[in-house]
């Protein structure tokens, strides 16, 4: 299994932090996984909390990463898709009002979030799950310290760096 994982491209998808990006990015994750890629789908802890709260009646307990995959990508594992799920801190507590304090929040994202992504990417690379990772960042500076630049792809769409395709 480890050899098969090493041969597959591994997309590390860091979702853009604002609503309206979730559905297209999720569809891209499913498309990449259906083409044989391993996908690690990354959301902030706050995004995870919001989505989990929406589904609280069906999942009243703390969701494991496996349960999150089932919630956010229903049927993906049963159909053989290799989608993994991870959360990352945006640097603020869950009760911090990101809308009311938008400027403080966004400045912190631009300044501090790339280092958090670098740390997560480093953990994934060090885990040895895949030798061919590539990063689909929500910001062009995320993950640059942990991967060779040839494995990082993005394109500009609607003013945001959000989506990448590997060769």
CSV table of C-alpha atoms in Angstrom, one decimal:
chain,number,residue,atom,x,y,z
A,1,UNK,CA,0.0,0.0,0.0
A,2,UNK,CA,2.8,2.4,0.8
A,3,UNK,CA,4.4,1.9,-2.6
A,4,UNK,CA,1.0,2.5,-4.3
A,5,UNK,CA,0.6,5.7,-2.3
A,6,UNK,CA,4.1,6.9,-3.2
A,7,UNK,CA,3.4,6.4,-6.9
A,8,UNK,CA,0.2,8.6,-6.8
A,9,UNK,CA,0.2,12.3,-7.0
A,10,UNK,CA,-0.9,13.8,-3.7
A,11,UNK,CA,-2.8,17.1,-3.8
A,12,UNK,CA,-2.8,19.1,-0.6
A,13,UNK,CA,-5.7,21.4,-1.1
A,14,UNK,CA,-5.9,24.5,1.2
A,15,UNK,CA,-9.3,26.0,0.8
A,16,UNK,CA,-9.8,29.7,0.5
A,17,UNK,CA,-11.2,31.1,3.7
A,18,UNK,CA,-14.3,32.7,2.5
A,19,UNK,CA,-17.8,31.3,1.7
A,20,UNK,CA,-18.4,30.7,-2.0
A,21,UNK,CA,-15.1,28.8,-2.4
A,22,UNK,CA,-16.2,25.6,-0.6
A,23,UNK,CA,-18.4,24.0,-3.3
A,24,UNK,CA,-16.0,24.6,-6.3
A,25,UNK,CA,-13.0,23.5,-4.3
A,26,UNK,CA,-14.8,20.4,-3.0
A,27,UNK,CA,-15.7,19.5,-6.6
A,28,UNK,CA,-12.1,20.0,-7.7
A,29,UNK,CA,-11.0,17.6,-4.8
A,30,UNK,CA,-13.5,15.0,-6.0
A,31,UNK,CA,-12.3,15.4,-9.6
A,32,UNK,CA,-8.7,15.0,-8.7
A,33,UNK,CA,-9.4,12.0,-6.5
A,34,UNK,CA,-11.4,10.4,-9.3
A,35,UNK,CA,-8.4,10.8,-11.6
A,36,UNK,CA,-6.3,8.7,-9.2
A,37,UNK,CA,-4.8,11.4,-7.0
A,38,UNK,CA,-4.6,11.3,-3.2
A,39,UNK,CA,-6.2,14.4,-1.9
A,40,UNK,CA,-5.7,16.0,1.5
A,41,UNK,CA,-8.5,18.6,1.9
A,42,UNK,CA,-7.6,21.3,4.4
A,43,UNK,CA,-10.0,23.6,6.1
A,44,UNK,CA,-9.5,25.9,9.0
A,45,UNK,CA,-10.7,24.8,12.4
A,46,UNK,CA,-13.3,27.6,12.2
A,47,UNK,CA,-14.6,26.5,8.9
A,48,UNK,CA,-14.8,22.9,10.2
A,49,UNK,CA,-16.7,24.1,13.3
A,50,UNK,CA,-19.2,26.0,11.2
A,51,UNK,CA,-19.8,23.1,8.8
A,52,UNK,CA,-20.0,20.6,11.7
A,53,UNK,CA,-22.5,22.9,13.5
A,54,UNK,CA,-24.7,22.8,10.4
A,55,UNK,CA,-24.7,19.0,10.5
A,56,UNK,CA,-24.9,18.8,14.4
A,57,UNK,CA,-28.2,16.9,14.4
A,58,UNK,CA,-26.7,14.1,12.4
A,59,UNK,CA,-23.2,14.1,14.1
A,60,UNK,CA,-23.6,15.5,17.7
A,61,UNK,CA,-20.2,14.3,18.8
A,62,UNK,CA,-16.7,15.5,17.9
A,63,UNK,CA,-16.0,14.4,14.3
A,64,UNK,CA,-12.9,12.4,13.6
A,65,UNK,CA,-11.1,13.2,10.3
A,66,UNK,CA,-12.5,10.0,8.8
A,67,UNK,CA,-16.1,11.1,9.8
A,68,UNK,CA,-15.4,14.5,8.3
A,69,UNK,CA,-14.5,13.0,5.0
A,70,UNK,CA,-17.8,11.1,5.1
A,71,UNK,CA,-19.7,14.3,6.0
A,72,UNK,CA,-18.0,16.6,3.5
A,73,UNK,CA,-17.5,14.0,0.7
A,74,UNK,CA,-20.4,11.6,1.1
A,75,UNK,CA,-19.7,8.2,-0.5
A,76,UNK,CA,-16.1,9.1,-1.5
A,77,UNK,CA,-14.4,6.4,0.5
A,78,UNK,CA,-17.0,3.7,-0.4
A,79,UNK,CA,-16.3,4.5,-4.1
A,80,UNK,CA,-12.6,4.0,-3.6
A,81,UNK,CA,-11.5,7.7,-3.7
A,82,UNK,CA,-8.5,8.5,-1.5
A,83,UNK,CA,-9.6,11.8,0.1
A,84,UNK,CA,-8.1,12.7,3.5
A,85,UNK,CA,-9.1,15.6,5.7
A,86,UNK,CA,-7.1,17.9,7.9
A,87,UNK,CA,-7.8,21.1,9.9
A,88,UNK,CA,-5.5,24.0,10.6
A,89,UNK,CA,-5.8,27.0,12.9
A,90,UNK,CA,-6.4,30.4,11.4
A,91,UNK,CA,-4.8,31.9,14.5
A,92,UNK,CA,-7.9,33.0,16.2
A,93,UNK,CA,-10.3,31.3,18.7
A,94,UNK,CA,-13.6,29.9,17.4
A,95,UNK,CA,-15.6,32.7,19.1
A,96,UNK,CA,-13.5,35.5,17.4
A,97,UNK,CA,-15.9,37.5,15.1
A,98,UNK,CA,-14.0,37.3,11.8
A,99,UNK,CA,-16.6,39.6,10.0
A,100,UNK,CA,-16.6,42.3,12.6
A,101,UNK,CA,-12.8,42.3,12.8
A,102,UNK,CA,-12.2,41.6,9.1
A,103,UNK,CA,-9.1,43.8,8.7
A,104,UNK,CA,-7.4,42.2,11.7
A,105,UNK,CA,-8.4,38.8,10.5
A,106,UNK,CA,-7.3,39.2,6.9
A,107,UNK,CA,-4.0,40.9,7.9
A,108,UNK,CA,-3.2,37.9,10.1
A,109,UNK,CA,-4.1,35.5,7.3
A,110,UNK,CA,-1.7,37.2,4.9
A,111,UNK,CA,1.1,37.5,7.5
A,112,UNK,CA,0.8,34.3,9.6
A,113,UNK,CA,-1.3,31.7,7.8
A,114,UNK,CA,1.4,30.7,5.3
A,115,UNK,CA,3.6,29.5,8.1
A,116,UNK,CA,0.8,27.4,9.5
A,117,UNK,CA,0.3,25.8,6.0
A,118,UNK,CA,4.1,25.2,5.7
A,119,UNK,CA,4.0,23.3,9.0
A,120,UNK,CA,1.0,21.2,7.9
A,121,UNK,CA,2.6,20.5,4.5
A,122,UNK,CA,5.9,19.5,6.2
A,123,UNK,CA,4.0,17.0,8.4
A,124,UNK,CA,2.3,15.5,5.4
A,125,UNK,CA,5.6,15.2,3.5
A,126,UNK,CA,7.5,13.8,6.5
A,127,UNK,CA,4.7,11.2,7.0
A,128,UNK,CA,6.0,9.4,3.9
A,129,UNK,CA,2.5,8.8,2.6
A,130,UNK,CA,3.4,10.2,-0.8
A,131,UNK,CA,6.6,11.1,-2.6
A,132,UNK,CA,4.9,13.3,-5.2
A,133,UNK,CA,2.9,15.9,-3.4
A,134,UNK,CA,1.7,19.1,-5.0
A,135,UNK,CA,0.0,22.0,-3.3
A,136,UNK,CA,-3.2,23.8,-4.3
A,137,UNK,CA,-2.9,26.8,-2.1
A,138,UNK,CA,-5.4,29.5,-1.3
A,139,UNK,CA,-2.6,32.0,-1.1
A,140,UNK,CA,0.5,32.0,-3.4
A,141,UNK,CA,2.9,32.0,-0.5
A,142,UNK,CA,1.4,29.0,1.4
A,143,UNK,CA,3.5,25.9,1.5
A,144,UNK,CA,6.5,27.3,-0.4
A,145,UNK,CA,9.0,26.4,2.3
A,146,UNK,CA,8.1,22.6,2.3
A,147,UNK,CA,7.9,21.7,-1.3
A,148,UNK,CA,10.0,22.3,-4.4
A,149,UNK,CA,8.4,25.2,-6.4
A,150,UNK,CA,7.9,22.8,-9.4
A,151,UNK,CA,5.2,21.1,-7.3
A,152,UNK,CA,3.2,24.2,-6.6
A,153,UNK,CA,0.6,25.4,-9.1
A,154,UNK,CA,-2.0,28.1,-9.0
A,155,UNK,CA,-3.9,30.3,-11.3
A,156,UNK,CA,-5.6,33.6,-10.7
A,157,UNK,CA,-9.3,33.6,-10.8
A,158,UNK,CA,-11.6,36.4,-9.6
A,159,UNK,CA,-8.7,38.1,-7.9
A,160,UNK,CA,-8.0,35.1,-5.6
A,161,UNK,CA,-5.3,32.4,-5.9
A,162,UNK,CA,-7.4,29.3,-5.5
A,163,UNK,CA,-7.0,26.5,-7.9
A,164,UNK,CA,-4.2,24.5,-9.5
A,165,UNK,CA,-3.8,21.8,-12.0
A,166,UNK,CA,-0.7,19.5,-12.1
A,167,UNK,CA,0.9,18.6,-15.5
